GROMACS .gro file of C-alpha atoms in nm:
model
  514
    1MET     CA    1   0.000   0.000   0.000
    2PRO     CA    2   0.117   0.355  -0.057
    3HIS     CA    3   0.283   0.526   0.232
    4LEU     CA    4   0.068   0.781   0.421
    5ALA     CA    5   0.307   1.063   0.324
    6GLU     CA    6   0.260   0.978  -0.043
    7LEU     CA    7  -0.119   0.993  -0.004
    8LEU     CA    8  -0.101   1.331   0.167
    9THR     CA    9   0.139   1.488  -0.084
   10PRO     CA   10  -0.129   1.588  -0.341
   11LEU     CA   11  -0.340   1.740  -0.061
   12ARG     CA   12  -0.041   1.935   0.067
   13ARG     CA   13   0.031   2.067  -0.285
   14ARG     CA   14  -0.331   2.186  -0.330
   15LEU     CA   15  -0.329   2.354   0.010
   16LEU     CA   16   0.005   2.520  -0.066
   17LYS     CA   17  -0.130   2.648  -0.398
   18TRP     CA   18  -0.437   2.787  -0.217
   19LEU     CA   19  -0.223   2.958   0.044
   20HIS     CA   20   0.001   3.113  -0.227
   21GLY     CA   21  -0.289   3.231  -0.440
   22PRO     CA   22  -0.407   3.594  -0.448
   23HIS     CA   23  -0.757   3.485  -0.334
   24MET     CA   24  -0.604   3.421   0.012
   25LEU     CA   25  -0.619   3.796   0.080
   26ALA     CA   26  -0.997   3.791   0.043
   27PHE     CA   27  -1.036   3.507   0.297
   28LEU     CA   28  -0.818   3.652   0.574
   29PRO     CA   29  -1.081   3.895   0.716
   30ALA     CA   30  -1.349   3.625   0.701
   31LEU     CA   31  -1.130   3.370   0.881
   32SER     CA   32  -1.036   3.625   1.149
   33LEU     CA   33  -1.402   3.719   1.204
   34ALA     CA   34  -1.500   3.350   1.226
   35GLY     CA   35  -1.228   3.288   1.484
   36PHE     CA   36  -1.344   3.582   1.694
   37TRP     CA   37  -1.713   3.479   1.665
   38LEU     CA   38  -1.646   3.118   1.772
   39GLY     CA   39  -1.378   3.170   2.034
   40GLY     CA   40  -1.362   3.536   2.120
   41GLU     CA   41  -1.017   3.688   2.159
   42ALA     CA   42  -0.862   3.343   2.207
   43GLY     CA   43  -1.007   3.227   1.873
   44LEU     CA   44  -0.884   3.540   1.697
   45LEU     CA   45  -0.532   3.489   1.834
   46THR     CA   46  -0.539   3.123   1.732
   47VAL     CA   47  -0.624   3.210   1.370
   48ALA     CA   48  -0.367   3.489   1.362
   49LEU     CA   49  -0.089   3.256   1.485
   50LEU     CA   50  -0.196   2.936   1.309
   51LEU     CA   51  -0.213   3.066   0.951
   52PRO     CA   52   0.149   3.197   0.931
   53LEU     CA   53   0.272   2.876   1.097
   54LEU     CA   54   0.079   2.661   0.847
   55TYR     CA   55   0.204   2.873   0.558
   56LEU     CA   56   0.568   2.844   0.663
   57THR     CA   57   0.547   2.471   0.738
   58LEU     CA   58   0.383   2.377   0.410
   59GLY     CA   59   0.597   2.626   0.222
   60ARG     CA   60   0.916   2.462   0.344
   61ARG     CA   61   0.784   2.118   0.258
   62GLY     CA   62   0.670   2.240  -0.083
   63ASP     CA   63   1.016   2.379  -0.149
   64ALA     CA   64   1.161   2.044  -0.047
   65LEU     CA   65   0.935   1.874  -0.300
   66HIS     CA   66   1.051   2.109  -0.576
   67PRO     CA   67   1.392   2.238  -0.476
   68VAL     CA   68   1.581   2.506  -0.663
   69GLU     CA   69   1.944   2.414  -0.689
   70PRO     CA   70   2.177   2.693  -0.581
   71ARG     CA   71   2.345   2.839  -0.888
   72SER     CA   72   2.686   2.748  -0.750
   73ILE     CA   73   2.613   2.373  -0.767
   74LEU     CA   74   2.426   2.365  -1.100
   75PRO     CA   75   2.605   2.151  -1.360
   76GLY     CA   76   2.786   2.327  -1.640
   77LEU     CA   77   2.672   2.070  -1.898
   78ALA     CA   78   2.335   1.899  -1.863
   79ASP     CA   79   2.218   1.600  -2.066
   80ALA     CA   80   1.865   1.570  -2.207
   81ALA     CA   81   1.725   1.379  -1.906
   82MET     CA   82   1.867   1.630  -1.659
   83ALA     CA   83   1.735   1.926  -1.859
   84GLN     CA   84   1.387   1.773  -1.875
   85ASP     CA   85   1.388   1.708  -1.501
   86MET     CA   86   1.481   2.072  -1.436
   87ALA     CA   87   1.200   2.188  -1.662
   88ASP     CA   88   0.950   1.953  -1.494
   89GLN     CA   89   1.041   2.089  -1.151
   90MET     CA   90   1.014   2.449  -1.269
   91LEU     CA   91   0.671   2.385  -1.418
   92LEU     CA   92   0.552   2.221  -1.093
   93ARG     CA   93   0.669   2.517  -0.887
   94ALA     CA   94   0.506   2.765  -1.124
   95ARG     CA   95   0.172   2.582  -1.126
   96ALA     CA   96   0.174   2.538  -0.748
   97ALA     CA   97   0.209   2.913  -0.706
   98SER     CA   98  -0.031   3.002  -0.994
   99LEU     CA   99   0.258   3.174  -1.166
  100ALA     CA  100   0.436   3.131  -1.500
  101THR     CA  101   0.770   3.007  -1.627
  102GLY     CA  102   0.939   2.989  -1.966
  103CYS     CA  103   1.231   2.834  -2.149
  104LEU     CA  104   1.495   2.993  -2.372
  105MET     CA  105   1.728   2.791  -2.596
  106LEU     CA  106   2.036   2.978  -2.716
  107GLU     CA  107   2.287   2.881  -2.985
  108ALA     CA  108   2.632   3.042  -2.990
  109GLU     CA  109   2.718   3.059  -3.360
  110GLY     CA  110   3.082   3.054  -3.458
  111LEU     CA  111   3.234   2.832  -3.189
  112GLU     CA  112   3.315   2.561  -3.444
  113THR     CA  113   3.509   2.814  -3.648
  114VAL     CA  114   3.693   2.928  -3.334
  115ALA     CA  115   3.783   2.566  -3.256
  116ARG     CA  116   3.927   2.518  -3.606
  117ARG     CA  117   4.122   2.841  -3.610
  118ALA     CA  118   4.226   2.894  -3.248
  119GLY     CA  119   4.199   2.544  -3.101
  120SER     CA  120   3.952   2.348  -2.891
  121GLU     CA  121   4.085   2.496  -2.563
  122THR     CA  122   3.991   2.847  -2.675
  123ALA     CA  123   3.646   2.728  -2.780
  124GLU     CA  124   3.594   2.565  -2.439
  125GLU     CA  125   3.708   2.882  -2.265
  126LEU     CA  126   3.447   3.077  -2.461
  127ARG     CA  127   3.177   2.826  -2.366
  128ASP     CA  128   3.258   2.874  -1.998
  129LEU     CA  129   3.264   3.251  -2.042
  130LEU     CA  130   2.925   3.253  -2.216
  131LEU     CA  131   2.769   3.041  -1.938
  132THR     CA  132   2.913   3.273  -1.673
  133ARG     CA  133   2.780   3.577  -1.855
  134LEU     CA  134   2.440   3.414  -1.897
  135ARG     CA  135   2.407   3.330  -1.528
  136GLY     CA  136   2.512   3.682  -1.443
  137LEU     CA  137   2.213   3.815  -1.639
  138LEU     CA  138   1.957   3.603  -1.449
  139ARG     CA  139   1.768   3.627  -1.121
  140ARG     CA  140   1.831   3.401  -0.822
  141ASP     CA  141   1.556   3.151  -0.909
  142ASP     CA  142   1.642   3.128  -1.279
  143ILE     CA  143   1.847   2.836  -1.411
  144ALA     CA  144   2.104   2.837  -1.694
  145VAL     CA  145   2.296   2.532  -1.816
  146ARG     CA  146   2.479   2.426  -2.129
  147THR     CA  147   2.311   2.142  -2.319
  148GLY     CA  148   2.555   2.095  -2.609
  149ASP     CA  149   2.878   2.216  -2.765
  150SER     CA  150   2.726   2.554  -2.848
  151ARG     CA  151   2.375   2.535  -2.701
  152PHE     CA  152   2.249   2.676  -2.372
  153MET     CA  153   1.916   2.653  -2.188
  154VAL     CA  154   1.751   2.902  -1.955
  155LEU     CA  155   1.453   2.822  -1.730
  156PHE     CA  156   1.288   3.119  -1.562
  157GLY     CA  157   1.181   3.093  -1.201
  158PRO     CA  158   0.805   3.133  -1.137
  159SER     CA  159   0.701   3.489  -1.220
  160LEU     CA  160   0.378   3.683  -1.227
  161ARG     CA  161   0.436   3.820  -1.578
  162LEU     CA  162   0.614   3.611  -1.841
  163ASP     CA  163   0.409   3.683  -2.151
  164LEU     CA  164   0.539   3.714  -2.507
  165GLU     CA  165   0.647   4.076  -2.463
  166ALA     CA  166   0.836   4.007  -2.140
  167LEU     CA  167   1.012   3.700  -2.280
  168LEU     CA  168   1.111   3.888  -2.594
  169ALA     CA  169   1.261   4.168  -2.384
  170LEU     CA  170   1.453   3.915  -2.173
  171ALA     CA  171   1.580   3.736  -2.485
  172ASP     CA  172   1.701   4.064  -2.634
  173ARG     CA  173   1.877   4.159  -2.310
  174MET     CA  174   2.056   3.824  -2.290
  175GLN     CA  175   2.157   3.834  -2.655
  176ARG     CA  176   2.315   4.177  -2.616
  177GLY     CA  177   2.501   4.066  -2.305
  178LEU     CA  178   2.634   3.747  -2.463
  179GLU     CA  179   2.740   3.908  -2.790
  180GLU     CA  180   2.984   4.146  -2.624
  181PRO     CA  181   3.338   4.087  -2.761
  182ALA     CA  182   3.518   3.809  -2.572
  183GLU     CA  183   3.894   3.832  -2.521
  184THR     CA  184   4.114   3.523  -2.474
  185ALA     CA  185   4.483   3.453  -2.506
  186THR     CA  186   4.430   3.393  -2.879
  187GLY     CA  187   4.268   3.731  -2.940
  188VAL     CA  188   3.928   3.898  -2.939
  189HIS     CA  189   3.636   3.684  -3.056
  190TYR     CA  190   3.291   3.790  -3.175
  191ILE     CA  191   3.015   3.536  -3.121
  192SER     CA  192   2.659   3.579  -3.248
  193VAL     CA  193   2.375   3.423  -3.049
  194ALA     CA  194   2.043   3.297  -3.188
  195ILE     CA  195   1.752   3.247  -2.946
  196GLY     CA  196   1.427   3.054  -2.949
  197PHE     CA  197   1.185   3.071  -2.657
  198CYS     CA  198   0.849   2.953  -2.531
  199GLY     CA  199   0.640   3.047  -2.229
  200MET     CA  200   0.435   2.785  -2.046
  201ASN     CA  201   0.117   2.985  -2.114
  202ARG     CA  202   0.155   2.916  -2.488
  203LEU     CA  203   0.131   2.539  -2.428
  204LYS     CA  204  -0.163   2.322  -2.334
  205ASP     CA  205  -0.243   2.276  -1.966
  206GLY     CA  206  -0.035   2.003  -1.807
  207ALA     CA  207   0.242   2.018  -2.067
  208SER     CA  208   0.561   1.844  -1.955
  209GLY     CA  209   0.911   1.984  -1.922
  210ALA     CA  210   1.013   1.789  -2.231
  211ARG     CA  211   0.737   1.962  -2.427
  212LEU     CA  212   0.845   2.306  -2.306
  213ILE     CA  213   1.205   2.240  -2.407
  214GLU     CA  214   1.099   2.097  -2.744
  215ALA     CA  215   0.894   2.407  -2.821
  216ALA     CA  216   1.190   2.635  -2.740
  217GLN     CA  217   1.418   2.418  -2.956
  218ILE     CA  218   1.176   2.438  -3.249
  219ALA     CA  219   1.176   2.817  -3.214
  220LEU     CA  220   1.557   2.815  -3.205
  221THR     CA  221   1.568   2.611  -3.527
  222GLU     CA  222   1.354   2.879  -3.692
  223ALA     CA  223   1.584   3.149  -3.558
  224LEU     CA  224   1.893   2.975  -3.695
  225ALA     CA  225   1.727   2.947  -4.035
  226ASN     CA  226   1.671   3.323  -4.045
  227GLY     CA  227   2.028   3.441  -4.023
  228PRO     CA  228   2.268   3.529  -3.740
  229SER     CA  229   2.142   3.680  -3.414
  230ALA     CA  230   1.777   3.603  -3.489
  231ILE     CA  231   1.518   3.565  -3.209
  232ARG     CA  232   1.200   3.362  -3.254
  233ALA     CA  233   0.904   3.275  -3.028
  234TRP     CA  234   0.738   2.936  -3.053
  235THR     CA  235   0.404   2.911  -3.231
  236GLU     CA  236   0.178   2.617  -3.310
  237THR     CA  237   0.250   2.675  -3.679
  238MET     CA  238   0.613   2.589  -3.617
  239ARG     CA  239   0.513   2.248  -3.486
  240ALA     CA  240   0.318   2.173  -3.805
  241GLU     CA  241   0.607   2.291  -4.021
  242ARG     CA  242   0.852   2.078  -3.826
  243SER     CA  243   0.628   1.775  -3.866
  244ALA     CA  244   0.619   1.838  -4.241
  245ARG     CA  245   1.000   1.866  -4.253
  246GLN     CA  246   1.040   1.539  -4.064
  247SER     CA  247   0.800   1.370  -4.304
  248LEU     CA  248   1.001   1.512  -4.594
  249LEU     CA  249   1.321   1.383  -4.438
  250HIS     CA  250   1.187   1.027  -4.430
  251GLU     CA  251   1.070   1.062  -4.789
  252VAL     CA  252   1.396   1.203  -4.920
  253ASP     CA  253   1.592   0.925  -4.749
  254ARG     CA  254   1.383   0.669  -4.935
  255ALA     CA  255   1.416   0.871  -5.256
  256LEU     CA  256   1.794   0.840  -5.239
  257ALA     CA  257   1.768   0.464  -5.196
  258LYS     CA  258   1.523   0.432  -5.487
  259GLY     CA  259   1.726   0.645  -5.727
  260GLN     CA  260   1.468   0.925  -5.749
  261ILE     CA  261   1.734   1.191  -5.684
  262GLN     CA  262   1.955   1.238  -5.987
  263PRO     CA  263   2.159   1.516  -6.147
  264TRP     CA  264   2.023   1.746  -6.413
  265PHE     CA  265   2.279   1.931  -6.619
  266GLN     CA  266   2.308   2.299  -6.707
  267PRO     CA  267   2.536   2.392  -7.000
  268GLN     CA  268   2.826   2.634  -6.969
  269LEU     CA  269   2.939   2.820  -7.282
  270CYS     CA  270   3.275   2.964  -7.384
  271THR     CA  271   3.228   3.333  -7.469
  272SER     CA  272   3.507   3.324  -7.730
  273THR     CA  273   3.374   3.035  -7.940
  274GLY     CA  274   3.015   2.996  -7.822
  275ARG     CA  275   3.076   2.623  -7.779
  276ILE     CA  276   2.990   2.411  -7.477
  277SER     CA  277   3.282   2.428  -7.233
  278GLY     CA  278   3.121   2.205  -6.971
  279VAL     CA  279   2.806   2.129  -6.774
  280GLU     CA  280   2.721   2.163  -6.405
  281ALA     CA  281   2.546   1.874  -6.230
  282LEU     CA  282   2.254   1.995  -6.013
  283ALA     CA  283   2.058   1.760  -5.787
  284ARG     CA  284   1.690   1.711  -5.872
  285TRP     CA  285   1.430   1.497  -5.698
  286ILE     CA  286   1.189   1.340  -5.946
  287HIS     CA  287   0.898   1.258  -5.716
  288PRO     CA  288   0.651   0.998  -5.852
  289GLU     CA  289   0.351   1.207  -5.738
  290ARG     CA  290   0.468   1.566  -5.690
  291GLY     CA  291   0.692   1.583  -5.993
  292ILE     CA  292   1.016   1.780  -5.969
  293VAL     CA  293   1.088   1.886  -5.609
  294PRO     CA  294   1.311   2.200  -5.594
  295PRO     CA  295   1.650   2.144  -5.428
  296GLY     CA  296   1.576   2.422  -5.179
  297GLN     CA  297   1.314   2.194  -5.025
  298PHE     CA  298   1.508   1.870  -4.989
  299LEU     CA  299   1.875   1.970  -4.959
  300PRO     CA  300   1.830   2.120  -4.608
  301ALA     CA  301   1.659   1.797  -4.500
  302LEU     CA  302   1.951   1.590  -4.628
  303GLU     CA  303   2.200   1.820  -4.460
  304ALA     CA  304   2.015   1.800  -4.128
  305ALA     CA  305   2.019   1.420  -4.155
  306GLY     CA  306   2.391   1.407  -4.231
  307GLN     CA  307   2.325   1.259  -4.577
  308MET     CA  308   2.518   1.511  -4.792
  309ASP     CA  309   2.811   1.272  -4.833
  310ARG     CA  310   2.576   1.002  -4.960
  311LEU     CA  311   2.407   1.249  -5.196
  312GLY     CA  312   2.750   1.344  -5.331
  313GLU     CA  313   2.827   0.981  -5.414
  314VAL     CA  314   2.497   0.944  -5.602
  315ILE     CA  315   2.543   1.267  -5.801
  316LEU     CA  316   2.904   1.185  -5.891
  317GLN     CA  317   2.821   0.833  -6.017
  318HIS     CA  318   2.530   0.958  -6.231
  319SER     CA  319   2.739   1.249  -6.362
  320LEU     CA  320   3.029   1.030  -6.472
  321THR     CA  321   2.783   0.783  -6.625
  322ALA     CA  322   2.626   1.068  -6.825
  323LEU     CA  323   2.967   1.200  -6.937
  324ARG     CA  324   3.070   0.854  -7.053
  325GLY     CA  325   2.741   0.820  -7.240
  326TRP     CA  326   2.780   1.155  -7.418
  327ASP     CA  327   3.127   1.045  -7.529
  328ASP     CA  328   2.980   0.727  -7.674
  329GLN     CA  329   2.730   0.941  -7.869
  330GLY     CA  330   3.011   1.151  -8.016
  331LEU     CA  331   2.916   1.471  -7.831
  332ASP     CA  332   3.183   1.727  -7.744
  333ILE     CA  333   3.123   1.801  -7.374
  334PRO     CA  334   3.467   1.866  -7.220
  335ARG     CA  335   3.382   1.818  -6.852
  336VAL     CA  336   3.115   1.789  -6.586
  337SER     CA  337   3.133   1.999  -6.269
  338VAL     CA  338   3.000   1.859  -5.941
  339ASN     CA  339   2.932   2.056  -5.622
  340PHE     CA  340   3.121   1.918  -5.322
  341SER     CA  341   2.970   1.998  -4.981
  342ALA     CA  342   3.175   2.072  -4.671
  343ALA     CA  343   3.069   1.732  -4.533
  344GLU     CA  344   3.214   1.554  -4.838
  345LEU     CA  345   3.535   1.753  -4.825
  346ARG     CA  346   3.580   1.651  -4.460
  347ASN     CA  347   3.581   1.283  -4.560
  348PRO     CA  348   3.941   1.156  -4.524
  349HIS     CA  349   3.872   0.889  -4.790
  350LEU     CA  350   3.737   1.131  -5.052
  351LEU     CA  351   4.049   1.130  -5.271
  352ASP     CA  352   4.058   0.750  -5.293
  353ARG     CA  353   3.689   0.741  -5.383
  354ILE     CA  354   3.726   0.998  -5.663
  355ARG     CA  355   4.031   0.821  -5.805
  356TRP     CA  356   3.847   0.489  -5.804
  357GLU     CA  357   3.536   0.635  -5.973
  358LEU     CA  358   3.740   0.799  -6.249
  359ASP     CA  359   3.929   0.476  -6.314
  360ARG     CA  360   3.604   0.280  -6.320
  361PHE     CA  361   3.460   0.502  -6.593
  362GLY     CA  362   3.789   0.539  -6.779
  363LEU     CA  363   3.787   0.918  -6.759
  364PRO     CA  364   4.087   1.149  -6.706
  365PRO     CA  365   4.069   1.366  -6.391
  366ALA     CA  366   4.074   1.687  -6.598
  367ARG     CA  367   3.719   1.611  -6.710
  368LEU     CA  368   3.586   1.641  -6.355
  369GLY     CA  369   3.527   1.987  -6.215
  370VAL     CA  370   3.519   2.017  -5.836
  371GLU     CA  371   3.301   2.310  -5.726
  372VAL     CA  372   3.379   2.441  -5.376
  373LEU     CA  373   3.197   2.725  -5.203
  374GLU     CA  374   3.404   3.034  -5.126
  375THR     CA  375   3.307   3.013  -4.757
  376VAL     CA  376   3.451   2.659  -4.732
  377ILE     CA  377   3.794   2.776  -4.847
  378ALA     CA  378   3.786   3.075  -4.614
  379ASP     CA  379   3.676   2.874  -4.308
  380CYS     CA  380   3.903   2.572  -4.360
  381PRO     CA  381   4.255   2.694  -4.448
  382GLU     CA  382   4.405   2.383  -4.286
  383GLY     CA  383   4.303   2.028  -4.204
  384VAL     CA  384   4.126   1.752  -4.399
  385VAL     CA  385   3.930   1.990  -4.622
  386ALA     CA  386   4.243   2.169  -4.739
  387ARG     CA  387   4.430   1.841  -4.794
  388ASN     CA  388   4.142   1.703  -5.001
  389ILE     CA  389   4.127   2.012  -5.223
  390MET     CA  390   4.503   2.004  -5.274
  391GLY     CA  391   4.492   1.630  -5.345
  392LEU     CA  392   4.212   1.661  -5.602
  393SER     CA  393   4.408   1.936  -5.779
  394ARG     CA  394   4.724   1.723  -5.787
  395LEU     CA  395   4.516   1.437  -5.922
  396GLY     CA  396   4.427   1.662  -6.216
  397CYS     CA  397   4.070   1.770  -6.132
  398GLN     CA  398   3.973   2.130  -6.209
  399ILE     CA  399   3.889   2.335  -5.897
  400ASP     CA  400   3.610   2.595  -5.930
  401LEU     CA  401   3.551   2.851  -5.656
  402ASP     CA  402   3.170   2.880  -5.647
  403ASP     CA  403   2.962   3.191  -5.564
  404PHE     CA  404   3.270   3.412  -5.572
  405GLY     CA  405   3.207   3.753  -5.419
  406THR     CA  406   2.947   3.647  -5.160
  407GLY     CA  407   3.187   3.512  -4.896
  408HIS     CA  408   3.513   3.637  -4.750
  409ALA     CA  409   3.789   3.449  -4.933
  410SER     CA  410   4.102   3.663  -4.943
  411ILE     CA  411   4.359   3.689  -5.219
  412THR     CA  412   4.593   3.495  -4.988
  413ALA     CA  413   4.343   3.208  -4.976
  414LEU     CA  414   4.315   3.214  -5.356
  415ARG     CA  415   4.692   3.184  -5.384
  416ARG     CA  416   4.714   2.912  -5.118
  417PHE     CA  417   4.456   2.688  -5.285
  418PRO     CA  418   4.496   2.559  -5.642
  419VAL     CA  419   4.185   2.730  -5.785
  420ASN     CA  420   4.145   2.710  -6.163
  421ARG     CA  421   3.828   2.913  -6.214
  422LEU     CA  422   3.617   3.171  -6.033
  423LYS     CA  423   3.240   3.131  -6.065
  424ILE     CA  424   3.117   3.489  -6.024
  425ASP     CA  425   2.794   3.502  -5.826
  426ARG     CA  426   2.474   3.600  -6.006
  427SER     CA  427   2.434   3.906  -5.781
  428PHE     CA  428   2.721   4.066  -5.978
  429VAL     CA  429   2.588   3.945  -6.316
  430SER     CA  430   2.227   4.062  -6.280
  431ARG     CA  431   2.157   4.380  -6.487
  432VAL     CA  432   2.525   4.416  -6.572
  433ASP     CA  433   2.422   4.532  -6.922
  434ARG     CA  434   2.213   4.816  -6.774
  435ASP     CA  435   2.383   4.913  -6.446
  436GLU     CA  436   2.713   5.104  -6.457
  437ASP     CA  437   2.797   5.016  -6.096
  438GLN     CA  438   2.756   4.647  -6.181
  439GLN     CA  439   2.982   4.692  -6.483
  440ARG     CA  440   3.256   4.853  -6.275
  441MET     CA  441   3.233   4.578  -6.012
  442MET     CA  442   3.244   4.307  -6.277
  443ALA     CA  443   3.542   4.470  -6.449
  444ALA     CA  444   3.729   4.478  -6.115
  445ILE     CA  445   3.662   4.109  -6.048
  446LEU     CA  446   3.768   4.010  -6.401
  447GLY     CA  447   4.083   4.222  -6.370
  448LEU     CA  448   4.173   4.047  -6.044
  449ALA     CA  449   4.118   3.705  -6.200
  450GLU     CA  450   4.333   3.795  -6.499
  451ARG     CA  451   4.621   3.905  -6.276
  452LEU     CA  452   4.592   3.581  -6.078
  453ASN     CA  453   4.578   3.380  -6.402
  454LEU     CA  454   4.234   3.238  -6.320
  455GLN     CA  455   3.954   3.147  -6.559
  456THR     CA  456   3.613   3.309  -6.495
  457LEU     CA  457   3.250   3.205  -6.533
  458GLY     CA  458   2.949   3.433  -6.490
  459GLU     CA  459   2.656   3.261  -6.317
  460GLY     CA  460   2.288   3.345  -6.352
  461VAL     CA  461   2.298   3.494  -6.703
  462GLU     CA  462   1.934   3.569  -6.786
  463GLY     CA  463   1.945   3.740  -7.126
  464LEU     CA  464   2.144   3.814  -7.440
  465GLY     CA  465   2.244   4.159  -7.311
  466GLU     CA  466   2.418   4.017  -7.004
  467HIS     CA  467   2.577   3.744  -7.214
  468ALA     CA  468   2.713   3.989  -7.469
  469LEU     CA  469   2.850   4.238  -7.216
  470LEU     CA  470   3.024   3.967  -7.013
  471ALA     CA  471   3.192   3.854  -7.334
  472GLN     CA  472   3.305   4.212  -7.407
  473LEU     CA  473   3.442   4.256  -7.053
  474GLY     CA  474   3.650   3.939  -7.088
  475CYS     CA  475   3.454   3.683  -6.885
  476ASP     CA  476   3.561   3.342  -7.019
  477HIS     CA  477   3.242   3.139  -6.967
  478VAL     CA  478   2.871   3.196  -6.895
  479GLN     CA  479   2.593   2.989  -6.744
  480GLY     CA  480   2.227   3.057  -6.663
  481PHE     CA  481   1.867   3.041  -6.780
  482GLY     CA  482   1.957   3.279  -7.064
  483VAL     CA  483   2.175   2.998  -7.203
  484ALA     CA  484   1.968   2.694  -7.100
  485ARG     CA  485   1.783   2.557  -6.800
  486PRO     CA  486   1.903   2.242  -6.623
  487MET     CA  487   1.786   1.926  -6.798
  488ALA     CA  488   1.813   1.549  -6.778
  489ALA     CA  489   2.109   1.373  -6.944
  490ALA     CA  490   1.909   1.262  -7.249
  491ALA     CA  491   1.763   1.609  -7.300
  492LEU     CA  492   2.110   1.762  -7.266
  493ALA     CA  493   2.233   1.540  -7.547
  494ASP     CA  494   1.956   1.668  -7.778
  495TRP     CA  495   2.025   2.029  -7.674
  496ALA     CA  496   2.399   1.986  -7.738
  497ARG     CA  497   2.338   1.857  -8.092
  498ALA     CA  498   2.106   2.146  -8.169
  499HIS     CA  499   2.352   2.398  -8.022
  500ALA     CA  500   2.640   2.252  -8.227
  501ARG     CA  501   2.431   2.305  -8.544
  502ARG     CA  502   2.363   2.668  -8.444
  503ILE     CA  503   2.733   2.729  -8.390
  504ALA     CA  504   2.816   2.578  -8.728
  505GLU     CA  505   2.561   2.805  -8.895
  506ALA     CA  506   2.692   3.118  -8.713
  507PRO     CA  507   3.073   3.074  -8.695
  508ASN     CA  508   3.135   3.432  -8.573
  509LEU     CA  509   2.920   3.398  -8.261
  510GLY     CA  510   3.110   3.472  -7.941
  511ARG     CA  511   3.326   3.738  -7.784
  512ALA     CA  512   3.476   3.865  -8.109
  513THR     CA  513   3.137   3.986  -8.233
  514GLY     CA  514   3.023   4.129  -7.896
   0.00000   0.00000   0.00000
């Protein structure tokens, strides 16, 4: 049978909640009058002395049931079970006192980069500093712990007012405090902090601590997707969107296994001759019911699931198969360029895999273009990524620096890495035939490339005017919807034949004619 204390615990909690509630003030005069009526002055004194004693006794026991750990003995790093237990206790305390609590999840962006550049000890020092700063911004009853390498959790002690406006103000205050420059032995570091939060009043009655934390984490995910230093509050819509993303993740995983995700190819033209100088392989999901699913919808799901390396293998195999097939058809397509994600470039076995694939298809390495984002080169000057890029270049693959101009690659980085071609981002190409500022910017980029002996390709060419002006300015290659949209391998073969006929009929097409 249950112990008597266990049976009395719910009663004690209800009585404690009643004693803490604001309605208690309305009952005090009535209780005092009843005591005086029944027992005269002795009854009045009994009520006056008994109520504070009962309040203190039950209050102490209630606190023992739901203790608040002193900040000095809180763990620095809490696992999921510990965090949920803390949230459960905070919710119990808030409900017992008819008050409110809330949860903030914070992500310190940039610690991984600090670890790569300044070492893991510096990154750990910054984690400790951020936790100290965070706790210094809180009240005595609030709790702050670290729940991951760069993630922190805050639980607010029971408060009378923790609505959306109050939580947003608190989140903003904490963000400003945490984003102050942090100085270590390796220099001054600037960390941005994204925040997602949820108040208990936005959840259904009786929601658990796990549910409160989950809601704050969903809001944090939305914040991280909206750029650095974003703050987002949880809404029910976010839950539905997350459920849809998880469903998409399961679908896209099956799509990879079934071969539904394949490369489509977009031609690249030489501005001097007008001929095809290569094609870029772009992932497309051919869904049996929804048709073509845009990459912007499924690539984030694959990245979140850690499947980018697997996607890279699929795209590479299909791309080399297509290139081999075009050769067999007598088509002149010099090379195929494949985008390599940061996850792929971190694979220590990447070089062996590429060498094996090229040998299997009987293709020389020069016919494979390796497209690397500018941010990857800037963020990974050393380590596995750098060794893989250097190794692929020594193997004979052509290295393209993708989206040039949108990141922060320096001239030093361009000289350190064996880059063969700059792919100039479409933001510099758009309206270049009509905007003088765009023309001056493009001329500067092309001049830099020429001095560094690098080939250039303009991305996102939409019309003949942009195509013609890029040719006049000296851009070596162009790519975009103004040339051709991405297409399947068979369709690309038909397009290439038709384009070769057009070139034969107009031999002067290209840079020389403007």
